């Protein structure tokens, strides 16, 4: 009886390890957000926000860049504009890097001049 129990337990353990193997190979989704001061005028801070996302893949990284308008008085965000969206598919990607189109992308330097920053 002991021999039969060990054999059953060994098979169950092996089946569990085989079934769980692919789950260990998938990385977690990692999203990072970083703000950098870009400009300032009398009442507004302009921040460049970079958001990166690995899409739960080892070699892929999407980077979104936004221009944030933040009130100096209240600290609240007044709005944002998209600047760029780029996906790096890694060394095996074809193409390696792709710039995705944005609807009405902002040029931070044009807004910098227009806002008298």
C-alpha atoms as an extended CHARMM CRD file, in Angstrom:
* protein
*
       117  EXT
         1         1  UNK       CA              0.0000000000        0.0000000000        0.0000000000  PROA      1               0.0000000000
         2         2  UNK       CA              2.8500000000        2.4000000000        0.7740000000  PROA      2               0.0000000000
         3         3  UNK       CA              4.4300000000        1.8040000000       -2.6440000000  PROA      3               0.0000000000
         4         4  UNK       CA              1.1340000000        2.6180000000       -4.4200000000  PROA      4               0.0000000000
         5         5  UNK       CA              0.6610000000        5.8270000000       -2.3590000000  PROA      5               0.0000000000
         6         6  UNK       CA              4.1700000000        7.0750000000       -3.1580000000  PROA      6               0.0000000000
         7         7  UNK       CA              3.6920000000        6.3960000000       -6.8630000000  PROA      7               0.0000000000
         8         8  UNK       CA              0.3920000000        8.3220000000       -6.9060000000  PROA      8               0.0000000000
         9         9  UNK       CA              1.8990000000       11.2590000000       -4.9840000000  PROA      9               0.0000000000
        10        10  UNK       CA              4.9360000000       11.3960000000       -7.2840000000  PROA      10              0.0000000000
        11        11  UNK       CA              2.7250000000       11.4840000000      -10.3690000000  PROA      11              0.0000000000
        12        12  UNK       CA              0.5300000000       14.2000000000       -8.8910000000  PROA      12              0.0000000000
        13        13  UNK       CA              3.5740000000       16.3310000000       -8.0110000000  PROA      13              0.0000000000
        14        14  UNK       CA              5.0590000000       15.8940000000      -11.5050000000  PROA      14              0.0000000000
        15        15  UNK       CA              1.7550000000       16.8120000000      -13.1590000000  PROA      15              0.0000000000
        16        16  UNK       CA              1.4500000000       19.9460000000      -11.0070000000  PROA      16              0.0000000000
        17        17  UNK       CA              4.9930000000       21.0540000000      -11.8990000000  PROA      17              0.0000000000
        18        18  UNK       CA              4.4130000000       20.5110000000      -15.6300000000  PROA      18              0.0000000000
        19        19  UNK       CA              1.1050000000       22.3900000000      -15.5500000000  PROA      19              0.0000000000
        20        20  UNK       CA              2.5650000000       25.3220000000      -13.5980000000  PROA      20              0.0000000000
        21        21  UNK       CA              5.7460000000       25.6260000000      -15.6790000000  PROA      21              0.0000000000
        22        22  UNK       CA              4.4700000000       28.1110000000      -18.2990000000  PROA      22              0.0000000000
        23        23  UNK       CA              3.1050000000       30.3970000000      -15.5770000000  PROA      23              0.0000000000
        24        24  UNK       CA              6.5930000000       30.8300000000      -14.1250000000  PROA      24              0.0000000000
        25        25  UNK       CA              7.9760000000       31.8490000000      -17.5430000000  PROA      25              0.0000000000
        26        26  UNK       CA              5.6070000000       34.8210000000      -17.9730000000  PROA      26              0.0000000000
        27        27  UNK       CA              6.9160000000       37.9990000000      -16.3510000000  PROA      27              0.0000000000
        28        28  UNK       CA              4.5690000000       40.2240000000      -14.3820000000  PROA      28              0.0000000000
        29        29  UNK       CA              3.2600000000       43.3690000000      -16.0060000000  PROA      29              0.0000000000
        30        30  UNK       CA              5.4690000000       46.2460000000      -14.9190000000  PROA      30              0.0000000000
        31        31  UNK       CA              4.3270000000       49.8250000000      -15.4800000000  PROA      31              0.0000000000
        32        32  UNK       CA              6.5350000000       52.7120000000      -14.3740000000  PROA      32              0.0000000000
        33        33  UNK       CA              5.7170000000       56.4190000000      -14.3150000000  PROA      33              0.0000000000
        34        34  UNK       CA              8.3860000000       59.1070000000      -14.0940000000  PROA      34              0.0000000000
        35        35  UNK       CA              7.8600000000       62.8770000000      -14.0980000000  PROA      35              0.0000000000
        36        36  UNK       CA             10.5340000000       65.3710000000      -15.0720000000  PROA      36              0.0000000000
        37        37  UNK       CA             10.2370000000       69.1360000000      -14.7700000000  PROA      37              0.0000000000
        38        38  UNK       CA             10.2510000000       70.6400000000      -18.2580000000  PROA      38              0.0000000000
        39        39  UNK       CA              9.2690000000       74.3000000000      -17.8290000000  PROA      39              0.0000000000
        40        40  UNK       CA              7.3960000000       76.7750000000      -15.6870000000  PROA      40              0.0000000000
        41        41  UNK       CA              5.6270000000       80.0940000000      -16.0780000000  PROA      41              0.0000000000
        42        42  UNK       CA              3.8650000000       82.3740000000      -13.5850000000  PROA      42              0.0000000000
        43        43  UNK       CA              1.0990000000       79.9150000000      -12.6760000000  PROA      43              0.0000000000
        44        44  UNK       CA              1.8430000000       76.5400000000      -14.3130000000  PROA      44              0.0000000000
        45        45  UNK       CA              4.4320000000       73.7660000000      -14.1400000000  PROA      45              0.0000000000
        46        46  UNK       CA              5.0200000000       71.7480000000      -17.2930000000  PROA      46              0.0000000000
        47        47  UNK       CA              6.1000000000       68.1650000000      -16.6570000000  PROA      47              0.0000000000
        48        48  UNK       CA              7.1860000000       65.5110000000      -19.1140000000  PROA      48              0.0000000000
        49        49  UNK       CA              5.7180000000       62.2220000000      -17.9190000000  PROA      49              0.0000000000
        50        50  UNK       CA              7.2080000000       58.9910000000      -19.2350000000  PROA      50              0.0000000000
        51        51  UNK       CA              5.1470000000       55.8260000000      -18.8160000000  PROA      51              0.0000000000
        52        52  UNK       CA              6.7160000000       52.4590000000      -19.6620000000  PROA      52              0.0000000000
        53        53  UNK       CA              4.8670000000       49.1410000000      -19.9010000000  PROA      53              0.0000000000
        54        54  UNK       CA              6.3090000000       45.6970000000      -20.6580000000  PROA      54              0.0000000000
        55        55  UNK       CA              2.9170000000       44.2090000000      -21.7220000000  PROA      55              0.0000000000
        56        56  UNK       CA              3.7470000000       41.1050000000      -19.6130000000  PROA      56              0.0000000000
        57        57  UNK       CA              6.4630000000       40.1530000000      -22.1190000000  PROA      57              0.0000000000
        58        58  UNK       CA             10.2110000000       39.7570000000      -21.6590000000  PROA      58              0.0000000000
        59        59  UNK       CA             11.4790000000       41.7630000000      -24.6200000000  PROA      59              0.0000000000
        60        60  UNK       CA              8.6940000000       44.3090000000      -25.3100000000  PROA      60              0.0000000000
        61        61  UNK       CA              8.5820000000       47.8270000000      -23.8760000000  PROA      61              0.0000000000
        62        62  UNK       CA              6.0640000000       50.5280000000      -24.7500000000  PROA      62              0.0000000000
        63        63  UNK       CA              6.9620000000       54.0980000000      -23.8320000000  PROA      63              0.0000000000
        64        64  UNK       CA              4.3780000000       56.8970000000      -23.7430000000  PROA      64              0.0000000000
        65        65  UNK       CA              5.4690000000       60.5000000000      -23.2350000000  PROA      65              0.0000000000
        66        66  UNK       CA              2.9420000000       63.1060000000      -22.0750000000  PROA      66              0.0000000000
        67        67  UNK       CA              3.1690000000       66.8280000000      -21.3640000000  PROA      67              0.0000000000
        68        68  UNK       CA              1.3510000000       67.5770000000      -18.1010000000  PROA      68              0.0000000000
        69        69  UNK       CA              0.1070000000       71.0630000000      -17.1370000000  PROA      69              0.0000000000
        70        70  UNK       CA              0.0560000000       71.4410000000      -13.3270000000  PROA      70              0.0000000000
        71        71  UNK       CA             -1.2100000000       74.4370000000      -11.3430000000  PROA      71              0.0000000000
        72        72  UNK       CA              1.3910000000       76.0450000000       -9.0880000000  PROA      72              0.0000000000
        73        73  UNK       CA             -1.2840000000       77.3930000000       -6.7330000000  PROA      73              0.0000000000
        74        74  UNK       CA             -3.3090000000       74.2340000000       -6.1130000000  PROA      74              0.0000000000
        75        75  UNK       CA             -1.0060000000       71.4670000000       -7.3240000000  PROA      75              0.0000000000
        76        76  UNK       CA             -3.7810000000       69.9400000000       -9.4450000000  PROA      76              0.0000000000
        77        77  UNK       CA             -3.2720000000       68.8370000000      -13.0340000000  PROA      77              0.0000000000
        78        78  UNK       CA             -4.9760000000       71.1330000000      -15.5290000000  PROA      78              0.0000000000
        79        79  UNK       CA             -4.5680000000       68.8030000000      -18.4740000000  PROA      79              0.0000000000
        80        80  UNK       CA             -2.1680000000       66.8180000000      -20.5860000000  PROA      80              0.0000000000
        81        81  UNK       CA             -1.1640000000       66.3020000000      -24.2000000000  PROA      81              0.0000000000
        82        82  UNK       CA              0.3650000000       63.2600000000      -25.8040000000  PROA      82              0.0000000000
        83        83  UNK       CA              3.8800000000       63.7640000000      -27.1610000000  PROA      83              0.0000000000
        84        84  UNK       CA              4.9600000000       60.3290000000      -28.4240000000  PROA      84              0.0000000000
        85        85  UNK       CA              4.2440000000       56.5980000000      -28.2140000000  PROA      85              0.0000000000
        86        86  UNK       CA              6.9760000000       54.1270000000      -29.1110000000  PROA      86              0.0000000000
        87        87  UNK       CA              7.1160000000       50.3220000000      -28.8500000000  PROA      87              0.0000000000
        88        88  UNK       CA             10.4260000000       48.4480000000      -28.7180000000  PROA      88              0.0000000000
        89        89  UNK       CA              9.7760000000       44.8200000000      -29.7100000000  PROA      89              0.0000000000
        90        90  UNK       CA             13.2560000000       43.6570000000      -28.6940000000  PROA      90              0.0000000000
        91        91  UNK       CA             16.1220000000       42.2900000000      -30.7800000000  PROA      91              0.0000000000
        92        92  UNK       CA             13.9300000000       39.6730000000      -32.4800000000  PROA      92              0.0000000000
        93        93  UNK       CA             11.2310000000       42.1580000000      -33.4890000000  PROA      93              0.0000000000
        94        94  UNK       CA             10.6260000000       43.0840000000      -37.1040000000  PROA      94              0.0000000000
        95        95  UNK       CA             10.6530000000       46.0460000000      -36.9720000000  PROA      95              0.0000000000
        96        96  UNK       CA             12.6420000000       46.4750000000      -33.7710000000  PROA      96              0.0000000000
        97        97  UNK       CA             11.0580000000       49.8460000000      -32.9040000000  PROA      97              0.0000000000
        98        98  UNK       CA              7.7560000000       51.2990000000      -34.0660000000  PROA      98              0.0000000000
        99        99  UNK       CA              6.4570000000       54.8160000000      -33.4550000000  PROA      99              0.0000000000
       100       100  UNK       CA              2.6880000000       54.7000000000      -33.1120000000  PROA      100             0.0000000000
       101       101  UNK       CA              0.6800000000       57.6640000000      -34.3920000000  PROA      101             0.0000000000
       102       102  UNK       CA             -1.0720000000       59.9070000000      -31.8910000000  PROA      102             0.0000000000
       103       103  UNK       CA             -4.0490000000       62.1070000000      -32.6300000000  PROA      103             0.0000000000
       104       104  UNK       CA             -2.7580000000       65.6990000000      -32.5090000000  PROA      104             0.0000000000
       105       105  UNK       CA              0.6110000000       65.0860000000      -30.7960000000  PROA      105             0.0000000000
       106       106  UNK       CA              2.1450000000       68.0080000000      -28.9170000000  PROA      106             0.0000000000
       107       107  UNK       CA              5.6080000000       69.4160000000      -29.4520000000  PROA      107             0.0000000000
       108       108  UNK       CA              6.7340000000       70.4110000000      -25.9330000000  PROA      108             0.0000000000
       109       109  UNK       CA              9.0340000000       73.1200000000      -27.2630000000  PROA      109             0.0000000000
       110       110  UNK       CA              6.2210000000       74.8180000000      -29.1830000000  PROA      110             0.0000000000
       111       111  UNK       CA              4.0340000000       74.8130000000      -26.0420000000  PROA      111             0.0000000000
       112       112  UNK       CA              7.0230000000       76.0680000000      -24.0460000000  PROA      112             0.0000000000
       113       113  UNK       CA              7.2610000000       79.1470000000      -26.2830000000  PROA      113             0.0000000000
       114       114  UNK       CA              3.4910000000       79.6760000000      -26.5330000000  PROA      114             0.0000000000
       115       115  UNK       CA              3.0410000000       79.5850000000      -22.7190000000  PROA      115             0.0000000000
       116       116  UNK       CA              5.8730000000       82.1140000000      -22.1610000000  PROA      116             0.0000000000
       117       117  UNK       CA              7.6530000000       79.5910000000      -19.9480000000  PROA      117             0.0000000000
